[in-house]
Tab-separated table of C-alpha atoms in Angstrom:
chain	number	residue	atom	x	y	z
A	1	UNK	CA	4.636	-8.640	84.309
A	2	UNK	CA	1.236	-7.391	85.734
A	3	UNK	CA	0.774	-4.954	82.930
A	4	UNK	CA	1.356	-7.774	80.254
A	5	UNK	CA	-1.061	-10.142	82.206
A	6	UNK	CA	-3.807	-7.413	82.146
A	7	UNK	CA	-3.136	-6.850	78.349
A	8	UNK	CA	-3.608	-10.391	77.789
A	9	UNK	CA	-6.745	-10.834	79.908
A	10	UNK	CA	-8.192	-7.714	78.266
A	11	UNK	CA	-7.410	-9.041	74.799
A	12	UNK	CA	-9.123	-12.409	75.580
A	13	UNK	CA	-12.151	-10.660	76.864
A	14	UNK	CA	-12.344	-8.410	73.603
A	15	UNK	CA	-11.860	-11.577	71.628
A	16	UNK	CA	-14.955	-13.354	73.322
A	17	UNK	CA	-17.012	-10.121	73.118
A	18	UNK	CA	-17.211	-9.926	69.340
A	19	UNK	CA	-20.892	-9.493	68.074
A	20	UNK	CA	-21.031	-11.502	64.720
A	21	UNK	CA	-24.114	-11.913	62.382
A	22	UNK	CA	-23.610	-14.463	59.549
A	23	UNK	CA	-19.959	-13.972	59.833
A	24	UNK	CA	-19.950	-10.222	59.787
A	25	UNK	CA	-18.622	-8.434	62.899
A	26	UNK	CA	-20.625	-5.583	64.133
A	27	UNK	CA	-18.589	-2.313	63.838
A	28	UNK	CA	-16.234	-3.664	61.114
A	29	UNK	CA	-15.871	-2.328	57.656
A	30	UNK	CA	-17.151	-4.416	54.668
A	31	UNK	CA	-17.710	-3.830	50.843
A	32	UNK	CA	-21.215	-4.290	49.478
A	33	UNK	CA	-20.167	-7.353	47.766
A	34	UNK	CA	-19.041	-8.856	51.077
A	35	UNK	CA	-22.207	-7.798	52.697
A	36	UNK	CA	-24.444	-9.307	49.965
A	37	UNK	CA	-22.382	-12.554	50.097
A	38	UNK	CA	-22.867	-13.002	53.778
A	39	UNK	CA	-26.486	-11.980	54.047
A	40	UNK	CA	-27.831	-13.901	51.063
A	41	UNK	CA	-27.565	-11.725	47.886
A	42	UNK	CA	-28.959	-8.281	46.880
A	43	UNK	CA	-31.473	-6.904	49.455
A	44	UNK	CA	-35.181	-6.671	48.533
A	45	UNK	CA	-35.005	-3.001	49.348
A	46	UNK	CA	-32.230	-0.471	50.186
A	47	UNK	CA	-33.172	2.749	52.033
A	48	UNK	CA	-30.794	5.706	52.250
A	49	UNK	CA	-31.023	7.611	55.610
A	50	UNK	CA	-31.574	11.264	54.684
A	51	UNK	CA	-30.657	12.453	58.134
A	52	UNK	CA	-27.412	10.615	58.160
A	53	UNK	CA	-25.781	10.863	54.645
A	54	UNK	CA	-23.915	7.570	53.752
A	55	UNK	CA	-26.024	5.498	55.942
A	56	UNK	CA	-28.399	2.721	54.566
A	57	UNK	CA	-30.857	0.158	55.687
A	58	UNK	CA	-30.807	-3.128	53.730
A	59	UNK	CA	-34.024	-5.064	53.826
A	60	UNK	CA	-34.242	-8.855	53.366
A	61	UNK	CA	-38.001	-9.357	53.904
A	62	UNK	CA	-38.638	-8.191	57.376
A	63	UNK	CA	-35.051	-8.385	58.458
A	64	UNK	CA	-33.089	-5.032	58.417
A	65	UNK	CA	-29.357	-4.451	58.464
A	66	UNK	CA	-27.900	-1.005	59.041
A	67	UNK	CA	-24.848	0.266	57.400
A	68	UNK	CA	-22.915	3.512	57.548
A	69	UNK	CA	-20.182	5.118	55.531
A	70	UNK	CA	-17.177	5.923	57.810
A	71	UNK	CA	-15.395	8.762	55.878
A	72	UNK	CA	-11.888	8.550	54.660
A	73	UNK	CA	-11.019	5.154	56.160
A	74	UNK	CA	-13.955	3.703	54.234
A	75	UNK	CA	-12.422	3.997	50.844
A	76	UNK	CA	-9.674	1.511	50.336
A	77	UNK	CA	-8.165	0.130	47.112
A	78	UNK	CA	-10.745	1.965	45.032
A	79	UNK	CA	-13.741	0.353	46.841
A	80	UNK	CA	-16.078	1.813	49.273
A	81	UNK	CA	-16.422	0.117	52.572
A	82	UNK	CA	-19.164	0.557	55.076
A	83	UNK	CA	-19.489	-0.112	58.830
A	84	UNK	CA	-21.962	-2.677	59.909
A	85	UNK	CA	-23.998	-0.943	62.749
A	86	UNK	CA	-26.540	-3.355	63.600
A	87	UNK	CA	-29.749	-5.251	62.609
A	88	UNK	CA	-33.212	-6.102	63.331
A	89	UNK	CA	-33.819	-9.931	62.643
A	90	UNK	CA	-37.191	-11.552	62.725
A	91	UNK	CA	-36.435	-14.665	60.811
A	92	UNK	CA	-34.245	-17.840	61.456
A	93	UNK	CA	-32.192	-16.974	58.178
A	94	UNK	CA	-29.410	-15.383	60.107
A	95	UNK	CA	-27.157	-16.612	63.031
A	96	UNK	CA	-25.675	-14.503	65.731
A	97	UNK	CA	-22.632	-15.486	67.740
A	98	UNK	CA	-22.308	-18.592	65.422
A	99	UNK	CA	-25.043	-20.325	67.388
A	100	UNK	CA	-28.157	-18.239	68.049
A	101	UNK	CA	-31.213	-17.787	65.768
A	102	UNK	CA	-34.830	-16.620	65.905
A	103	UNK	CA	-36.823	-19.606	67.135
A	104	UNK	CA	-34.170	-20.912	69.513
A	105	UNK	CA	-35.034	-21.344	73.119
A	106	UNK	CA	-33.929	-18.385	75.187
A	107	UNK	CA	-32.116	-20.756	77.563
A	108	UNK	CA	-29.547	-21.214	74.746
A	109	UNK	CA	-28.148	-17.833	75.588
A	110	UNK	CA	-26.613	-19.266	78.892
A	111	UNK	CA	-23.817	-20.871	76.711
A	112	UNK	CA	-22.633	-17.498	75.365
A	113	UNK	CA	-19.462	-15.740	76.572
A	114	UNK	CA	-20.346	-12.471	78.349
A	115	UNK	CA	-23.282	-11.545	80.668
A	116	UNK	CA	-26.893	-11.687	80.065
A	117	UNK	CA	-29.762	-9.920	82.016
A	118	UNK	CA	-33.351	-10.839	81.589
A	119	UNK	CA	-35.548	-7.749	81.277
A	120	UNK	CA	-38.984	-9.160	81.475
A	121	UNK	CA	-40.633	-5.577	81.502
A	122	UNK	CA	-39.333	-5.217	77.957
A	123	UNK	CA	-39.670	-8.874	76.973
A	124	UNK	CA	-36.026	-9.430	76.272
A	125	UNK	CA	-32.645	-10.612	77.441
A	126	UNK	CA	-29.858	-8.178	76.939
A	127	UNK	CA	-26.285	-9.470	76.305
A	128	UNK	CA	-23.112	-7.520	77.088
A	129	UNK	CA	-19.556	-8.558	77.117
A	130	UNK	CA	-19.155	-8.217	80.907
A	131	UNK	CA	-20.775	-6.443	83.928
A	132	UNK	CA	-17.918	-3.919	83.791
A	133	UNK	CA	-18.470	-3.216	80.074
A	134	UNK	CA	-22.288	-2.988	80.130
A	135	UNK	CA	-23.353	-0.318	77.678
A	136	UNK	CA	-19.855	1.296	77.727
A	137	UNK	CA	-19.042	-0.177	74.226
A	138	UNK	CA	-21.855	1.776	72.811
A	139	UNK	CA	-23.825	-1.346	71.539
A	140	UNK	CA	-26.925	-3.009	72.570
A	141	UNK	CA	-27.657	-6.671	71.899
A	142	UNK	CA	-31.251	-7.727	72.726
A	143	UNK	CA	-33.033	-11.058	72.206
A	144	UNK	CA	-36.663	-10.558	72.532
A	145	UNK	CA	-38.702	-13.793	73.383
A	146	UNK	CA	-42.161	-15.175	73.570
A	147	UNK	CA	-43.106	-15.385	77.292
A	148	UNK	CA	-45.235	-18.583	76.722
A	149	UNK	CA	-42.741	-20.586	74.558
A	150	UNK	CA	-39.656	-19.072	75.838
A	151	UNK	CA	-38.284	-18.859	72.363
A	152	UNK	CA	-36.495	-15.983	70.575
A	153	UNK	CA	-38.900	-14.041	68.486
A	154	UNK	CA	-36.478	-11.181	67.208
A	155	UNK	CA	-32.938	-10.081	67.807
A	156	UNK	CA	-32.004	-6.454	67.772
A	157	UNK	CA	-28.309	-5.236	67.654
A	158	UNK	CA	-27.732	-1.419	67.434
A	159	UNK	CA	-24.661	0.666	67.928
A	160	UNK	CA	-24.725	4.254	69.085
A	161	UNK	CA	-22.836	6.353	66.632
A	162	UNK	CA	-21.786	9.617	68.098
């Protein structure tokens, strides 16, 4: 019974901890068509990462989204899938956690599931699923803010691929 309860609690915590940008979950696999649809069409620029074959940066103006080809599991039904590995968002065009955008007051982060930590020395608030899971999931989610207006000026999400 205790094991079952622990599994349910862990499952609920993981469900709340998903990092989603415009409907795309970070670390999930998507086709290019799915990426383009969620992000607003074909990117303005696509850069291949020479140091990491199969990795790409998609640019929509200043906003950048990182994608990585994940080997054999990435090829399903004759279509390539890429892993959504993070982003740098500078405009209000994209929504994180279905509710947060660049330009929102930093206080809006208090409504998110998970934990936040203000890091004024970096000018950002970092989000993580829980205190116990801080940086153990290999992901950073940072909301940089303007000190005067206390509004979000950019959002950075990145995954540490090992």
